[in-house]
CSV table of C-alpha atoms in Angstrom, one decimal:
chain,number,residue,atom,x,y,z
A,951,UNK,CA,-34.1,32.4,106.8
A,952,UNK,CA,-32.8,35.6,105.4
A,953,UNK,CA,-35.4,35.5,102.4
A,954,UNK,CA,-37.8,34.9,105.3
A,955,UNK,CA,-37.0,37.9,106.8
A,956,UNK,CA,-37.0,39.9,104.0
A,957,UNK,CA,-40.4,39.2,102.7
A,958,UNK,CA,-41.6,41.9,105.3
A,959,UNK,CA,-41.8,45.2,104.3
A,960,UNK,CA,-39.7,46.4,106.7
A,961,UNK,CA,-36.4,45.3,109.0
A,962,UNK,CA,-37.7,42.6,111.5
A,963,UNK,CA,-36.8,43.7,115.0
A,964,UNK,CA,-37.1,41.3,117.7
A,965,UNK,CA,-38.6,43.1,121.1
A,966,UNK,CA,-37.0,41.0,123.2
A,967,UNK,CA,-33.7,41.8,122.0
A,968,UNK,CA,-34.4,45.6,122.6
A,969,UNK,CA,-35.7,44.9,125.6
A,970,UNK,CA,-32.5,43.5,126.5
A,971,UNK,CA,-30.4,46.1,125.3
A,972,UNK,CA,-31.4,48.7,128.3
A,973,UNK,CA,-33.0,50.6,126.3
A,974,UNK,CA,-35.2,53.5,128.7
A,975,UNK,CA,-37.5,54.4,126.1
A,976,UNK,CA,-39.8,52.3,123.6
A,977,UNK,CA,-39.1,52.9,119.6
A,978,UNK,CA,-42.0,55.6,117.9
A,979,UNK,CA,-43.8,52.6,116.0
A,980,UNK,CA,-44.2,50.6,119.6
A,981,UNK,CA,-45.9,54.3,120.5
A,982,UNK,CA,-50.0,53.8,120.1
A,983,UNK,CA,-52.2,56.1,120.0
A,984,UNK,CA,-53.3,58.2,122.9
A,985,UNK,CA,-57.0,56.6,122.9
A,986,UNK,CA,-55.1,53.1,122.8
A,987,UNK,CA,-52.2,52.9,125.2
A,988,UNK,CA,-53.6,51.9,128.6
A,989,UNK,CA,-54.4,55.0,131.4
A,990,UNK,CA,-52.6,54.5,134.7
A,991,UNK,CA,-56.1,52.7,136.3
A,992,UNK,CA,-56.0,50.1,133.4
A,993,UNK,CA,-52.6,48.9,135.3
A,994,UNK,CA,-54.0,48.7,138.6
A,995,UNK,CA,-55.4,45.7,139.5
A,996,UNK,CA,-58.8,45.4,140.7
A,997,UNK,CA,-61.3,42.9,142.8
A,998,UNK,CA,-63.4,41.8,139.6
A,999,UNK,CA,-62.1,39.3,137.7
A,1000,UNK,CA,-63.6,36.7,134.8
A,1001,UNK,CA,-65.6,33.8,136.1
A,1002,UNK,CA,-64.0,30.4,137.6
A,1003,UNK,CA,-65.7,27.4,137.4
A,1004,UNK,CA,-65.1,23.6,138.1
A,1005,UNK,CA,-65.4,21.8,136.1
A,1006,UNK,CA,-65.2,18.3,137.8
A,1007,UNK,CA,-68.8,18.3,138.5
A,1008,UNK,CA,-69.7,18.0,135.0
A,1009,UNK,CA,-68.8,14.2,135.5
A,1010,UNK,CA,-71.3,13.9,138.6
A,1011,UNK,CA,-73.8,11.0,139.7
A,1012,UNK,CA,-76.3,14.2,140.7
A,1013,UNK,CA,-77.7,16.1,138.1
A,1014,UNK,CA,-78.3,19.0,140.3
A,1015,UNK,CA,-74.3,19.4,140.3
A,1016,UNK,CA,-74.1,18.9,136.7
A,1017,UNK,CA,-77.2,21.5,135.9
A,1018,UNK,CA,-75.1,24.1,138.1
A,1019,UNK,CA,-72.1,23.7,136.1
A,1020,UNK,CA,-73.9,24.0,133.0
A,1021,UNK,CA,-75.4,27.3,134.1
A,1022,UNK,CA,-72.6,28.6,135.5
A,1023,UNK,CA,-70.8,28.4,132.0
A,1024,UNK,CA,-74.2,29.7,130.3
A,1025,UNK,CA,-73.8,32.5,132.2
A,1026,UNK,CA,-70.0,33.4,131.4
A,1027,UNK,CA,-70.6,32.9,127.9
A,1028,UNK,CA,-73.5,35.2,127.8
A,1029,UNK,CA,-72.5,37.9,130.0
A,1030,UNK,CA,-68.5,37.8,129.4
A,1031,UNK,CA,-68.0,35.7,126.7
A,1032,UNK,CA,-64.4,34.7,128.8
A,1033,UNK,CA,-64.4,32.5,132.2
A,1034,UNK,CA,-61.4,30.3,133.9
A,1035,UNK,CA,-61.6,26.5,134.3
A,1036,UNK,CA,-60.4,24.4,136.9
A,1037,UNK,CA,-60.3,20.4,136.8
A,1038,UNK,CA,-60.3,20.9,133.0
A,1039,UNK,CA,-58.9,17.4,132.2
A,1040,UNK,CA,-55.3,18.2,131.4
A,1041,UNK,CA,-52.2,17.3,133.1
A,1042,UNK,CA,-51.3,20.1,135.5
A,1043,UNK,CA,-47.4,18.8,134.6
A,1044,UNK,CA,-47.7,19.0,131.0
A,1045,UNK,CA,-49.4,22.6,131.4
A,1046,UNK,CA,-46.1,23.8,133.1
A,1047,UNK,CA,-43.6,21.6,130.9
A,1048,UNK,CA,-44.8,22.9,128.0
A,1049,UNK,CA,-45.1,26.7,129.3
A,1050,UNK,CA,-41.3,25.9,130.6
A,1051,UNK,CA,-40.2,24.9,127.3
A,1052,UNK,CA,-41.1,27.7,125.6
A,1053,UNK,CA,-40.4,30.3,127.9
A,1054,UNK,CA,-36.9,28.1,127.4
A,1055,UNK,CA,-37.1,28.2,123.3
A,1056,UNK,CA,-37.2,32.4,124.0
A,1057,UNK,CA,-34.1,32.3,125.9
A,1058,UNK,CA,-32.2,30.4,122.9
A,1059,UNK,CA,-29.5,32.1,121.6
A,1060,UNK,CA,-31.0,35.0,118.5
A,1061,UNK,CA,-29.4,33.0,115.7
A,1062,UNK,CA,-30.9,30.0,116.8
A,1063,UNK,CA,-34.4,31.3,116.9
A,1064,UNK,CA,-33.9,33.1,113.7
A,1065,UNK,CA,-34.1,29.6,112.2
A,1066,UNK,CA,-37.9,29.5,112.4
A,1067,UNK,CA,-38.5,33.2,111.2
A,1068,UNK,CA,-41.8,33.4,110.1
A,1069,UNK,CA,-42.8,34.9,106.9
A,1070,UNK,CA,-46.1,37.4,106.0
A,1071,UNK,CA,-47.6,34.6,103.8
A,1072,UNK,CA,-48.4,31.9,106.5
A,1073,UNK,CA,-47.0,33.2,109.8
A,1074,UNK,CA,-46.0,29.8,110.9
A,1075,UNK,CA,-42.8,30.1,113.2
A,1076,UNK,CA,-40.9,32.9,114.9
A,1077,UNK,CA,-42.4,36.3,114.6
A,1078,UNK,CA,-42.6,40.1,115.7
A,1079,UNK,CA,-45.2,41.2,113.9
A,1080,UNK,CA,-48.4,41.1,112.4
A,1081,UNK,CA,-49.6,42.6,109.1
A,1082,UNK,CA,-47.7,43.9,106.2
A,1083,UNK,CA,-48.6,47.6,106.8
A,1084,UNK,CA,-45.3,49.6,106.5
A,1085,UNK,CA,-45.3,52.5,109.7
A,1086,UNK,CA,-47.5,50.3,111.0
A,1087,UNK,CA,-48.2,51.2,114.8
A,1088,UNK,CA,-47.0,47.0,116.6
A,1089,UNK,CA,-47.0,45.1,119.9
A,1090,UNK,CA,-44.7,44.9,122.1
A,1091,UNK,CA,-44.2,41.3,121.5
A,1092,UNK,CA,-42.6,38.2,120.2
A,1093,UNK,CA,-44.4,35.2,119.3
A,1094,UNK,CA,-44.1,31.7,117.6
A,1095,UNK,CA,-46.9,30.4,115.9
A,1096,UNK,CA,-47.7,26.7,114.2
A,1097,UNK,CA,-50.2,24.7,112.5
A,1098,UNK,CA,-51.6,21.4,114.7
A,1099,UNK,CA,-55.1,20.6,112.6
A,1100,UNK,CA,-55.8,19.7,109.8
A,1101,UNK,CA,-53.0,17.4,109.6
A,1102,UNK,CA,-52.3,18.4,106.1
A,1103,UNK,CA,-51.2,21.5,107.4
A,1104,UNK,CA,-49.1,20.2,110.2
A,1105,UNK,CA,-45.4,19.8,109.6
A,1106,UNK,CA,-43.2,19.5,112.7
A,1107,UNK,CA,-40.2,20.2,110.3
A,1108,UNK,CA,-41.1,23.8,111.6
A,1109,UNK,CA,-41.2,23.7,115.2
A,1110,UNK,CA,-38.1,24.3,117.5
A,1111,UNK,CA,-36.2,20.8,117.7
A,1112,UNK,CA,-34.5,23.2,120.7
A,1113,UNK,CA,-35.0,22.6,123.8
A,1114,UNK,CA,-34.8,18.7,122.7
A,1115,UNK,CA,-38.3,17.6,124.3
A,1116,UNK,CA,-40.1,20.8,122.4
A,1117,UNK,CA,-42.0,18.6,119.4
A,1118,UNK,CA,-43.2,15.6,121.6
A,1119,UNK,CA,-44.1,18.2,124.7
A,1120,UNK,CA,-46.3,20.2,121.8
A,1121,UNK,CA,-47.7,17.5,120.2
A,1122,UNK,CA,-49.2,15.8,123.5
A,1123,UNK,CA,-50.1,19.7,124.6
A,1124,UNK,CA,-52.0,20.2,121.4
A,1125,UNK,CA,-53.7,16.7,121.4
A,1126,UNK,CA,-55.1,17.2,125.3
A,1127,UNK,CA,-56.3,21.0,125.2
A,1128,UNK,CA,-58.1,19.4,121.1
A,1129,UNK,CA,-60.0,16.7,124.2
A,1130,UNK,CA,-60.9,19.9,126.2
A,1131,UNK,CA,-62.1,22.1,123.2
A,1132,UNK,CA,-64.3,19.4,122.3
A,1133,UNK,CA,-66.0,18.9,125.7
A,1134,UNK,CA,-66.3,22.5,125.8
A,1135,UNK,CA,-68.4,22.6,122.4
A,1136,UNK,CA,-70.8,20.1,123.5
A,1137,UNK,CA,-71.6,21.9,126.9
A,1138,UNK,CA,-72.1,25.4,124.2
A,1139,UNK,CA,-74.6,23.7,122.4
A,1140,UNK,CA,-76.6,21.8,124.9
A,1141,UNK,CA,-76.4,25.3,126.7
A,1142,UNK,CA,-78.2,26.5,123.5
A,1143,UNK,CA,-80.7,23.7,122.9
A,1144,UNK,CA,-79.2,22.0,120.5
A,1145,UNK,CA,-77.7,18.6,120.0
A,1146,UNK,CA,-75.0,18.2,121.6
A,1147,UNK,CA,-72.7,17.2,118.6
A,1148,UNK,CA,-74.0,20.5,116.8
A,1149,UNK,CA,-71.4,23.3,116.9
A,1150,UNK,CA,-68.5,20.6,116.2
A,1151,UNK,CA,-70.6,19.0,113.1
A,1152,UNK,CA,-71.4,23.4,112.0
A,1153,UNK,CA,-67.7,23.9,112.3
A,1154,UNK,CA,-66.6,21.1,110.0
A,1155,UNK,CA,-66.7,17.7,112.1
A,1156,UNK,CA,-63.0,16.0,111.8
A,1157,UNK,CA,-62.2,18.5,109.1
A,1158,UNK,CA,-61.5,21.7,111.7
A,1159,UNK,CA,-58.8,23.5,112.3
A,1160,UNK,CA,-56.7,24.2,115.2
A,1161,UNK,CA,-53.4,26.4,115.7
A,1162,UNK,CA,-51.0,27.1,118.4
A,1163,UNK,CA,-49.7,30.9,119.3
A,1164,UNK,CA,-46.9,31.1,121.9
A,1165,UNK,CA,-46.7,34.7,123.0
A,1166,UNK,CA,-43.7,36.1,124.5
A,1167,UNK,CA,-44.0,39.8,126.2
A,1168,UNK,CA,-40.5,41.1,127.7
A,1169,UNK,CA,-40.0,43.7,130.0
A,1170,UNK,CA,-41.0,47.3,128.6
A,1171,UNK,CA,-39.7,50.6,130.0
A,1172,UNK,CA,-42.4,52.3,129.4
A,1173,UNK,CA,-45.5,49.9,129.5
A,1174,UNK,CA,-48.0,52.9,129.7
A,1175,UNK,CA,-47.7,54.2,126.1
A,1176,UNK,CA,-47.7,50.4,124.4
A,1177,UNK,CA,-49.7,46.8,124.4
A,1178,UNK,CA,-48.3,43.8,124.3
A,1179,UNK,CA,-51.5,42.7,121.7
A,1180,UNK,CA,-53.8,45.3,120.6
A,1181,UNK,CA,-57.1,45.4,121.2
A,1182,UNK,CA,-59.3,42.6,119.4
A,1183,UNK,CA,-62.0,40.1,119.3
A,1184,UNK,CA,-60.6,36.2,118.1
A,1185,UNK,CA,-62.4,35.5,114.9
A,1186,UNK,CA,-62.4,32.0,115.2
A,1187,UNK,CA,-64.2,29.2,117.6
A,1188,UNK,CA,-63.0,28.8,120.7
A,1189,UNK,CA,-59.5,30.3,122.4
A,1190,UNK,CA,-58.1,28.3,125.2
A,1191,UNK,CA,-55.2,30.1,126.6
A,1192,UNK,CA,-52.5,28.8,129.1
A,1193,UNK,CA,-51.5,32.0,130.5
A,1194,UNK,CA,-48.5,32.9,132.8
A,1195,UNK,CA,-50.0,32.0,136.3
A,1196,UNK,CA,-46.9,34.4,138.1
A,1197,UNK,CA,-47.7,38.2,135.9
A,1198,UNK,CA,-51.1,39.1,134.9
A,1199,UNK,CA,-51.8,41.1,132.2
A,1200,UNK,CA,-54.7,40.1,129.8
A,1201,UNK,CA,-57.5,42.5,130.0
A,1202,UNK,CA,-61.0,42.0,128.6
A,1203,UNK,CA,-63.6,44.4,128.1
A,1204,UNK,CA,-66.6,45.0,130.5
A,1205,UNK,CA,-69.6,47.3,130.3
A,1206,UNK,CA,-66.6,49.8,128.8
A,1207,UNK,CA,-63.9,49.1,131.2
A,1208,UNK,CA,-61.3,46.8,131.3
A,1209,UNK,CA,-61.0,44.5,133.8
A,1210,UNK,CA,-57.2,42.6,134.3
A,1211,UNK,CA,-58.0,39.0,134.6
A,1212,UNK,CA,-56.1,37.6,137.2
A,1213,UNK,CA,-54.3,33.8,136.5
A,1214,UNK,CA,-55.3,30.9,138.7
A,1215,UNK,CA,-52.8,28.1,139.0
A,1216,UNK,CA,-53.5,25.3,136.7
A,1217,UNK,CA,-56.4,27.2,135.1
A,1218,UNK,CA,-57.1,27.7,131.5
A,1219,UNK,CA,-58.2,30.7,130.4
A,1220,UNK,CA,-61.5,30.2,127.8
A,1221,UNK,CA,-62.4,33.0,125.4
A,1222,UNK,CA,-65.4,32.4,122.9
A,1223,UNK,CA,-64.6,33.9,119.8
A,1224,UNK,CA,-66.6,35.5,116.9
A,1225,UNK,CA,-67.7,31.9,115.2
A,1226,UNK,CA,-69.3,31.2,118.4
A,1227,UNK,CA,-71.3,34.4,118.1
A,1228,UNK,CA,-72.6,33.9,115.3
A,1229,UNK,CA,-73.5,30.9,115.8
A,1230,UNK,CA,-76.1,31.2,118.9
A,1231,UNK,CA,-77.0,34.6,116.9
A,1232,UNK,CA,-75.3,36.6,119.7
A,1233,UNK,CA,-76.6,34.7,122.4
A,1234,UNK,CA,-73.0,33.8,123.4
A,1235,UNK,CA,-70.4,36.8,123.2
A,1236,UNK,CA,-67.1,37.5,121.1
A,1237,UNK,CA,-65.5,39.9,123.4
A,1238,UNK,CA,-63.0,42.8,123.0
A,1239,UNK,CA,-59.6,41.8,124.8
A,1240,UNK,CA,-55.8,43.1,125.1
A,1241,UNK,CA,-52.1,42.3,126.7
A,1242,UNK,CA,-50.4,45.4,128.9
A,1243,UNK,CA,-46.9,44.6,129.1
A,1244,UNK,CA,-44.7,45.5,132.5
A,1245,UNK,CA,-41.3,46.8,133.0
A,1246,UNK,CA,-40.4,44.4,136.1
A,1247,UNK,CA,-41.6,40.9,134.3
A,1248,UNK,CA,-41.6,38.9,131.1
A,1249,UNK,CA,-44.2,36.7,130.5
A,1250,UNK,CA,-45.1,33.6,128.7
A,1251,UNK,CA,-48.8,32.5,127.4
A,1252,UNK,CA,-50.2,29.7,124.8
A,1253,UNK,CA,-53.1,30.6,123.0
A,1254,UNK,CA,-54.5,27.5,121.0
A,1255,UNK,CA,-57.2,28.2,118.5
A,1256,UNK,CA,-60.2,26.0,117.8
A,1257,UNK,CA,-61.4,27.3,114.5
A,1258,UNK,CA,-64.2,25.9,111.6
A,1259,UNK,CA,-63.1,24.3,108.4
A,1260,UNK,CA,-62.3,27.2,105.8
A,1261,UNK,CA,-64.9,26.8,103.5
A,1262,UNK,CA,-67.7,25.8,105.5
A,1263,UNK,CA,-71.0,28.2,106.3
A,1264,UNK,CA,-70.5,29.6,109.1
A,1265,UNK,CA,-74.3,31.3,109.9
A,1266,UNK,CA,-77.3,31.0,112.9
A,1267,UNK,CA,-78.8,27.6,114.2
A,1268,UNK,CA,-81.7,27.9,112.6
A,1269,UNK,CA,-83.1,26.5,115.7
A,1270,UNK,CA,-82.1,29.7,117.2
A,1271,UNK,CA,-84.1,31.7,114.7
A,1272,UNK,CA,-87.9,33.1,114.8
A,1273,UNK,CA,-89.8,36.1,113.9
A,1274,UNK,CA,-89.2,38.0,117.3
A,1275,UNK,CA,-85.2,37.0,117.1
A,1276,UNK,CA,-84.4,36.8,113.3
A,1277,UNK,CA,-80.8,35.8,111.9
A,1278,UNK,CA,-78.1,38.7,112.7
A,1279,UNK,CA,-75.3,37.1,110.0
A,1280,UNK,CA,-75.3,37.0,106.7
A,1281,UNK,CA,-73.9,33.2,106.2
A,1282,UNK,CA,-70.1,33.2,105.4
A,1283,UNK,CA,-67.3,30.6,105.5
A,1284,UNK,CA,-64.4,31.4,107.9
A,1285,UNK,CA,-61.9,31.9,104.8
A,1286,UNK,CA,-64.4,34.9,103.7
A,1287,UNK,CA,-64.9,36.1,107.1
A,1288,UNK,CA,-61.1,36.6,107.2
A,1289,UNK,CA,-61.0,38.2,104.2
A,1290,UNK,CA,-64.1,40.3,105.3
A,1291,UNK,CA,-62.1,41.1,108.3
A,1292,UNK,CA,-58.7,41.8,106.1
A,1293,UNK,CA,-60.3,44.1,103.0
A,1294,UNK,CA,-61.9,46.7,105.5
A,1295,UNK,CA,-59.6,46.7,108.0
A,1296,UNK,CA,-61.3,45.4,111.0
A,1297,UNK,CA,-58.2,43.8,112.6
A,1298,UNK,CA,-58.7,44.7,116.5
A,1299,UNK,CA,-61.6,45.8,118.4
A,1300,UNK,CA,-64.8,43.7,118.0
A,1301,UNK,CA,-65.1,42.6,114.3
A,1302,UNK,CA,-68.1,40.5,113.8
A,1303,UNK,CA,-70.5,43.6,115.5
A,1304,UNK,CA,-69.8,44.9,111.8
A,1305,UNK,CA,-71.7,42.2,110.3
A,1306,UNK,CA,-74.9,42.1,112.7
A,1307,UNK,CA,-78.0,43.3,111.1
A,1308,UNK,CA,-80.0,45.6,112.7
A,1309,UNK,CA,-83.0,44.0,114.3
């Protein structure tokens, strides 16, 4: 665990333990920018909010239910690119046990956390930060983060075996939100016109991957200078986040404002991410998102990534393509989009607009 540790460039300080120390002021490197930290309006909350749609009617006897539904989620994923679902499939209990237990594994004693510090190479465990940069500017945020597909990456050896229930509770999590990811990538591509297997066959079939990131935001004394996660689009497939259903505080990007979506109970929170978008040749949107933190509440949210196979081609349905809409991406594999995203330095704000081609 030491070594761990020390692989980062520079001491690893956990934010919850400063959070917890009193302190009345953040550290300089938790300090962004001026044109980053969030004004006093982004932390009011107000009336809009991301779609919400059933999604019980999907399973219908009238089609005229069913076609509603359908548009309803064509509409989110072309206009916001996020929308909330309800009746999603998943046990309501195992939603809260599982947000329970990790809101529990934060509470373990430091030394028993520090068991699963992550390192810079894979990030898989405990972490405070992202990115190797030293002086880098970071979140004001704690997270663990694990492997679930493909199964050659998954080793259980490296999640918490405190609290006692935490592998099993994640491991039936993980396997329930895979059902929902997979229903929601058929309803993406017969909402495109194509088959309905399509965008699980273009990302890699039985061969895709899928990760888990439980985020952890404590109290900050000064939550108008920092972010709890910077701003970014997800590079990957699809993004189906549990959030906390008491504290809001993600915040996507509209027509150049942000807009504080506000949780429903039992809700998942879907984000379509850049793979998507390139994909349906920006008919579906990769959109620009970010955590504020508070100073009266901690919060707890699970973000599970749905991403392609590595070394696939990622690139336009060609059924998607014609002379007055030509391809926007150059064809890449996810692995090179990374890199892509890595060498020039496009971690945060909307990454894959820097590989559309003008049309």
């Amino acid at each position: 665990m030491v070594s761990t540790l020390q692989s980062w460039p520079e001491p690893v300080v956990r934010v919850q333990s400063l959070s917890d120390s009193g302190i009345n002021a953040i550290p300089e490197c938790y300090v962004k920018p001026i044109y980053d930290r969030p004004s006093l309006l982004d932390l009011q909350p107000i009336d809009a909010n991301i779609p919400v749609i059933d999604l019980a009617n999907l399973d219908s006897d009238d089609p005229t239910l069913r076609k509603t539904t359908l548009d309803l989620i064509s509409d989110a994923s072309r206009q916001w690119g996020f929308f909330q679902v309800i009746n999603h499939g998943v046990s309501h209990h195992l939603m809260e046990s599982t947000r329970r237990i990790w809101r529990e594994f934060f509470h373990l004693p430091l030394h028993m956390k520090q068991e699963y510090a992550n390192s810079p190479t894979t990030y898989e465990g405990y972490g405070s930060r992202l990115g190797v940069e030293k002086g880098a500017k970071l979140d004001w945020s704690d997270y663990f983060f694990l492997h679930f597909l493909p199964v050659s990456m998954r080793d259980e050896r490296k999640w918490p075996a405190q609290p006692l229930s935490c592998r099993e509770v994640v491991g039936e999590y993980n396997e329930e939100v895979m059902k929902l990811c997979g229903k929601l990538m058929r309803l993406f591509s017969l909402n495109l016109g194509l088959e309905e297997d399509y965008l699980e066959k273009a990302f890699g079939g039985d061969e895709i991957g899928a990760s888990l990131r439980v985020n952890f935001y404590p109290k900050c004394p000064q939550p108008d200078l920092t972010l709890g996660i910077s701003p970014h689009s997800d590079p990957g497939g699809i993004t189906i986040l549990l959030p906390d259903d008491h504290v809001s505080g993600l915040q996507v990007r509209k027509d150049d404002a942000w807009v504080t979506v506000k949780p429903i109970s039992n809700a998942f929170i879907i984000n379509l991410a850049d793979q998507l978008q390139v994909i349906s040749n920006a008919k579906y949107r990769s959109v620009e998102h970010r955590v504020i933190v508070n100073s009266n509440e901690e919060r707890v949210s699970l973000a599970f990534f749905y991403n392609p196979k590595g070394d696939i081609l990622i690139q336009p349905a060609k059924q998607l393509i014609t002379n007055e809409e030509p391809a926007l991406y150059p064809p890449m594999t996810f692995n090179e989009y990374r890199t892509f995203i890595r060498l020039n330095g496009l971690h945060g704000k909307s990454q894959v607009e820097s590989l559309k081609s003008p049309r």
